[in-house]
Coordinates of C-alpha atoms in Angstrom, one line a residue:
X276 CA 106.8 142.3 114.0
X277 CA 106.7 145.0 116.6
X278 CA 104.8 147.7 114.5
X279 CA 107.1 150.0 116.4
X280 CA 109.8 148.8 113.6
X281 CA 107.7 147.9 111.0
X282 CA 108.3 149.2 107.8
X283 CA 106.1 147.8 105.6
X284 CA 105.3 149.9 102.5
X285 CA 107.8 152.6 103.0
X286 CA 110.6 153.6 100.3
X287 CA 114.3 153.4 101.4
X288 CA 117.4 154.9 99.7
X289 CA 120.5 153.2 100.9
X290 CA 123.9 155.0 99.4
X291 CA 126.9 153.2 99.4
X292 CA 124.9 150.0 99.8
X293 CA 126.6 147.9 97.4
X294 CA 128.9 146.0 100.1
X295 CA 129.8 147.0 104.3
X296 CA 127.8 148.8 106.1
X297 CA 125.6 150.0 103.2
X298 CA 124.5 146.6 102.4
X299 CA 123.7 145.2 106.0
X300 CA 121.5 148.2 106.6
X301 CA 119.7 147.6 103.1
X302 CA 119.1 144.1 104.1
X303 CA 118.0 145.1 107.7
X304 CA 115.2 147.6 106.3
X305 CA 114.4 144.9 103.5
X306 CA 113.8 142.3 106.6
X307 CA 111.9 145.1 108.2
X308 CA 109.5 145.6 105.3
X309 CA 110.9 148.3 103.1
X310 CA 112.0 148.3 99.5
X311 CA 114.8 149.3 98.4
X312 CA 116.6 152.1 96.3
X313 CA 120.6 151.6 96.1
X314 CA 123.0 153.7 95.1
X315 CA 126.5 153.0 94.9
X316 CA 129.3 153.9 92.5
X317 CA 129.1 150.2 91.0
X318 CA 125.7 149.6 91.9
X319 CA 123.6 147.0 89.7
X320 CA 120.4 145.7 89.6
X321 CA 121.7 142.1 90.1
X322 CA 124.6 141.6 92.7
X323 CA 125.1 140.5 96.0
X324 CA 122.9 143.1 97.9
X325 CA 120.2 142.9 95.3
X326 CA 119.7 139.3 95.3
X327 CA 119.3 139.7 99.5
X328 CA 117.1 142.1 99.1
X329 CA 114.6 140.6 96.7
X330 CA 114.9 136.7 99.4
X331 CA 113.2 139.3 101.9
X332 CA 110.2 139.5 99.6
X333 CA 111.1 143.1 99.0
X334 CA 111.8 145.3 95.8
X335 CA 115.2 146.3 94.7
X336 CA 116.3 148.8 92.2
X337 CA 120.1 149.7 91.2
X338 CA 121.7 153.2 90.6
X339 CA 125.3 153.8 89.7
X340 CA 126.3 157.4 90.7
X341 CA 130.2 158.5 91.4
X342 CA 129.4 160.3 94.5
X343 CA 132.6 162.7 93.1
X344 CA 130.6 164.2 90.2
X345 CA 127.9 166.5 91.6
X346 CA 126.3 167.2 88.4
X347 CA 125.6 163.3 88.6
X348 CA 124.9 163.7 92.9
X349 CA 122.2 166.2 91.4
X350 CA 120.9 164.5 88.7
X351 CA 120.1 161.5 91.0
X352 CA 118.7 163.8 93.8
X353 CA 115.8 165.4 91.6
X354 CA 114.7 161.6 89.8
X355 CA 114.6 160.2 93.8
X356 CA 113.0 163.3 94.5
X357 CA 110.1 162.3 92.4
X358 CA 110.0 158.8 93.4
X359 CA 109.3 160.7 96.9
X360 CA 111.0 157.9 99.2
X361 CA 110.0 157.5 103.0
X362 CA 113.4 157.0 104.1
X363 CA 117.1 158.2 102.9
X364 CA 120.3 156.6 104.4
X365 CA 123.3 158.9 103.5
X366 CA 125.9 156.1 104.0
X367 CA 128.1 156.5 101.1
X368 CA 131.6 157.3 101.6
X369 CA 135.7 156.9 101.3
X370 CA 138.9 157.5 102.7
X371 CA 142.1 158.2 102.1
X372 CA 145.1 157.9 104.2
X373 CA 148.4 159.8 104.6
X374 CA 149.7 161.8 107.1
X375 CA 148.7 165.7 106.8
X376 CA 151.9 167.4 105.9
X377 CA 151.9 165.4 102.8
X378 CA 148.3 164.7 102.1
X379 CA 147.2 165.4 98.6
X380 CA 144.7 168.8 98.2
X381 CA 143.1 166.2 95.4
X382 CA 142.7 163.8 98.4
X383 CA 141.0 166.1 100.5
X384 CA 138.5 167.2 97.9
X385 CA 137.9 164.2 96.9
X386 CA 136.6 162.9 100.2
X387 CA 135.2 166.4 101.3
X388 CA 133.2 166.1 98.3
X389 CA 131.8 162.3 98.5
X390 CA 131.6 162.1 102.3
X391 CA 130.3 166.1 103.0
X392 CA 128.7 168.0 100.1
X393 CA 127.3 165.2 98.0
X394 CA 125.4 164.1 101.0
X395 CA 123.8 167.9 101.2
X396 CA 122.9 168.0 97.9
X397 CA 121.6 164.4 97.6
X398 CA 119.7 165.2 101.2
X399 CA 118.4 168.6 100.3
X400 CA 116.6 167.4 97.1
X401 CA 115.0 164.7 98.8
X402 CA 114.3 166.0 101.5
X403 CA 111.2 168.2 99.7
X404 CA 108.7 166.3 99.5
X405 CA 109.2 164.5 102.6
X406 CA 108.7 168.1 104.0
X407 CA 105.5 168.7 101.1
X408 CA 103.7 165.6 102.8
X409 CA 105.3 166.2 106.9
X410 CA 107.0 162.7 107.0
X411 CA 110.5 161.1 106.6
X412 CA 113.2 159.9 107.9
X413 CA 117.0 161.1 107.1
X414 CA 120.2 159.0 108.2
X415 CA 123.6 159.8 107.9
X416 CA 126.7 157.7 108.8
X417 CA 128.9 159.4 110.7
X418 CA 132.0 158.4 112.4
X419 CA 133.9 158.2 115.5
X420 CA 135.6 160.8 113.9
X421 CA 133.1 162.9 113.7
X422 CA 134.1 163.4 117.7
X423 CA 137.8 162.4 117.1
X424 CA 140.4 163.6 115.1
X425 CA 141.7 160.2 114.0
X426 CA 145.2 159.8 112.7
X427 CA 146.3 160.0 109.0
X428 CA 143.0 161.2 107.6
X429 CA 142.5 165.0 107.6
X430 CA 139.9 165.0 105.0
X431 CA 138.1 162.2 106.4
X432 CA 137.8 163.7 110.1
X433 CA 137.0 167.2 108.4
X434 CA 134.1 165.6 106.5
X435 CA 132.2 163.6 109.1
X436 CA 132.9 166.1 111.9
X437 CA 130.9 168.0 109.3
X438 CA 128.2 165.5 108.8
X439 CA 127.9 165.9 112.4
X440 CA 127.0 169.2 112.1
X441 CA 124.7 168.4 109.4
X442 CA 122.6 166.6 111.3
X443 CA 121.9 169.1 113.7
X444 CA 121.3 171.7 111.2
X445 CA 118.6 170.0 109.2
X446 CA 116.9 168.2 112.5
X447 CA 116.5 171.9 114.0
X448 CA 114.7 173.1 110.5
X449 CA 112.8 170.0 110.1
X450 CA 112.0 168.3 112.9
X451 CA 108.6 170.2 113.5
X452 CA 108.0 169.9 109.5
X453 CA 107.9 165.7 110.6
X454 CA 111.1 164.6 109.3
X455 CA 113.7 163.4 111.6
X456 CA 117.2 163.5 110.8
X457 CA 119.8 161.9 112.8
X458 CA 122.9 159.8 112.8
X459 CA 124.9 156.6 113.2
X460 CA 128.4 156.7 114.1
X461 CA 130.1 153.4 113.3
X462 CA 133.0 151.7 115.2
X463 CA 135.8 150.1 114.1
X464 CA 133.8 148.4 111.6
X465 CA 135.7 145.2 109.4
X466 CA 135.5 146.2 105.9
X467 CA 137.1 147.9 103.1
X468 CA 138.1 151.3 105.0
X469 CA 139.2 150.0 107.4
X470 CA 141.4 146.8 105.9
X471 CA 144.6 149.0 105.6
X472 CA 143.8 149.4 110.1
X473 CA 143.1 145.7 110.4
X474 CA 146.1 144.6 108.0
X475 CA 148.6 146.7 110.4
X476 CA 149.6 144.6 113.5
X477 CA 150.4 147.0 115.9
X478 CA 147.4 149.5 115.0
X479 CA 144.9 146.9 114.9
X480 CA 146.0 145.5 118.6
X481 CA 146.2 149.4 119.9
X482 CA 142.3 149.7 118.2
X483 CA 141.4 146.3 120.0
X484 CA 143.2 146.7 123.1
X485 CA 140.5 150.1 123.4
X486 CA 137.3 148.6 122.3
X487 CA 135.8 146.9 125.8
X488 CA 133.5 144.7 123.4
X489 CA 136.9 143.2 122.1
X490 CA 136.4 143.1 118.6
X491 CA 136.2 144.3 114.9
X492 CA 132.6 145.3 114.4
X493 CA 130.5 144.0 111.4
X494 CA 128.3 145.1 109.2
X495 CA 125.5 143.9 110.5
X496 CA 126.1 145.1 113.7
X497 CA 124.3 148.5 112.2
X498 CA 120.9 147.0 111.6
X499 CA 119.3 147.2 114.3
X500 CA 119.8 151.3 115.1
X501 CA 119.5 151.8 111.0
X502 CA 115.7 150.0 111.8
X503 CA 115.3 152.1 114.6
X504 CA 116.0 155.5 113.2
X505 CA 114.4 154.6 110.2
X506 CA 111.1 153.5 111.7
X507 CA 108.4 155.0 114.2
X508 CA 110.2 153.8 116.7
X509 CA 112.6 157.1 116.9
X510 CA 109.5 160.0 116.3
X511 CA 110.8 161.9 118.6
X512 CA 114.2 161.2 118.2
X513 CA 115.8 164.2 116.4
X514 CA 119.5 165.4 115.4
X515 CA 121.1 162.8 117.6
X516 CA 124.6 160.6 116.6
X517 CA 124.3 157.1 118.0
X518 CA 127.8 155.5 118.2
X519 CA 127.8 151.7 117.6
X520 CA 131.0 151.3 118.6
X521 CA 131.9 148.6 120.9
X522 CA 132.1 150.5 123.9
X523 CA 134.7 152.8 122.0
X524 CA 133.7 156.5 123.0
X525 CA 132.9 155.3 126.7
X526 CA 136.8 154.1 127.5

């Protein structure tokens, strides 16, 4: 392997890596030499993601936390905090979808909450010591809709216009302390946000008819800019969103 990419040795936390875009990226940093944390709400020790992990030679461990309870987001921050990992993936998330005038304050909270603040406070605990030893790397998924205001999801446009933000916040107060902190901005991606899109005729041939690749992305079409920013590769790469998109953004 390219030592460029080679993450042999390091520590990865992967949120939301229990299935879509969570897992491939866990599996892509497992091929690439790191072990792996996972965090999801349903997270085990044995499932799917696990198993894949473990057929790349690489350590797995399994943490449920309801990114909705931010004693919990806390708790969870300060025990990763002292495992000290090399690398944190902020990909956990949800949605909800209804149109504004009628969309539920709950809603909003609840997805301001997992897809916005928990990340913050997960990110700012275990950020220390990457900042104590001058090394790490920070990833957030953001979202086309972090440049877009989407349709239907107020709360969800809100939050990951916010992660944007984020991301520029932390990478100009850490990037000269040696931890990078940047962003992916997924596509149209095929999986369980986006089934209620794909299950929807005339939406899902409007989303198509605008993406020049001319498909639903997958999962794994993540891994390789998850290695990337993860890796040595991107050292000087610094509070940047990279869209994987399909050619979305450029139509």
């Amino acid at each position: 392997m390219n030592r460029l990419f080679d993450l042999t040795g390091r520590l990865a936390v992967v949120t939301g890596a229990r299935r879509g875009i969570g897992r491939a990226m866990a599996e892509a940093l497992a091929a690439a030499g790191a072990d792996i944390i996972g965090v999801s709400t349903h997270q085990r020790d044995d499932d799917e993601v696990a198993a894949a992990v473990r057929d790349q030679g690489r350590s797995f461990e399994g943490y449920a936390v309801d990114f909705a309870d931010r004693d919990a987001v806390v708790e969870l921050g300060a025990e990763l905090a002292g495992r000290a990992p090399d690398i944190l993936i902020n990909n956990a998330g949800t949605i909800e979808r209804a149109p504004a005038a009628q969309h539920p304050l709950q809603w909003w909270d609840r997805v301001i909450e997992v897809d916005l603040s928990s990340q913050f406070a997960l990110t700012q605990l275990v950020a220390r010591p990457m900042l104590d030893r001058g090394s790490g790397k920070i990833v957030f998924t953001a979202s086309l809709l972090s440049f877009q205001g989407g349709i239907n999801v107020p709360g969800y446009a809100a939050a990951k216009s916010g992660i944007a933000g984020l991301t520029r916040a932390l990478a100009n107060e850490w990037a000269a302390r040696g931890v990078n902190v940047n962003a992916i901005a997924p596509g149209y991606i095929a999986t369980d946000n986006t089934a209620a899109l794909r299950d929807d005729p005339g939406r899902s041939r409007a989303i198509l008819d605008r993406i020049p690749a001319g498909r639903w992305g997958r999962g794994d079409d993540l891994a390789g800019a998850a290695v990337f920013l993860a890796s040595s590769a991107s050292d000087y790469v610094s509070g940047a969103i990279i869209p994987v998109d399909g050619g979305w953004l450029g139509r």
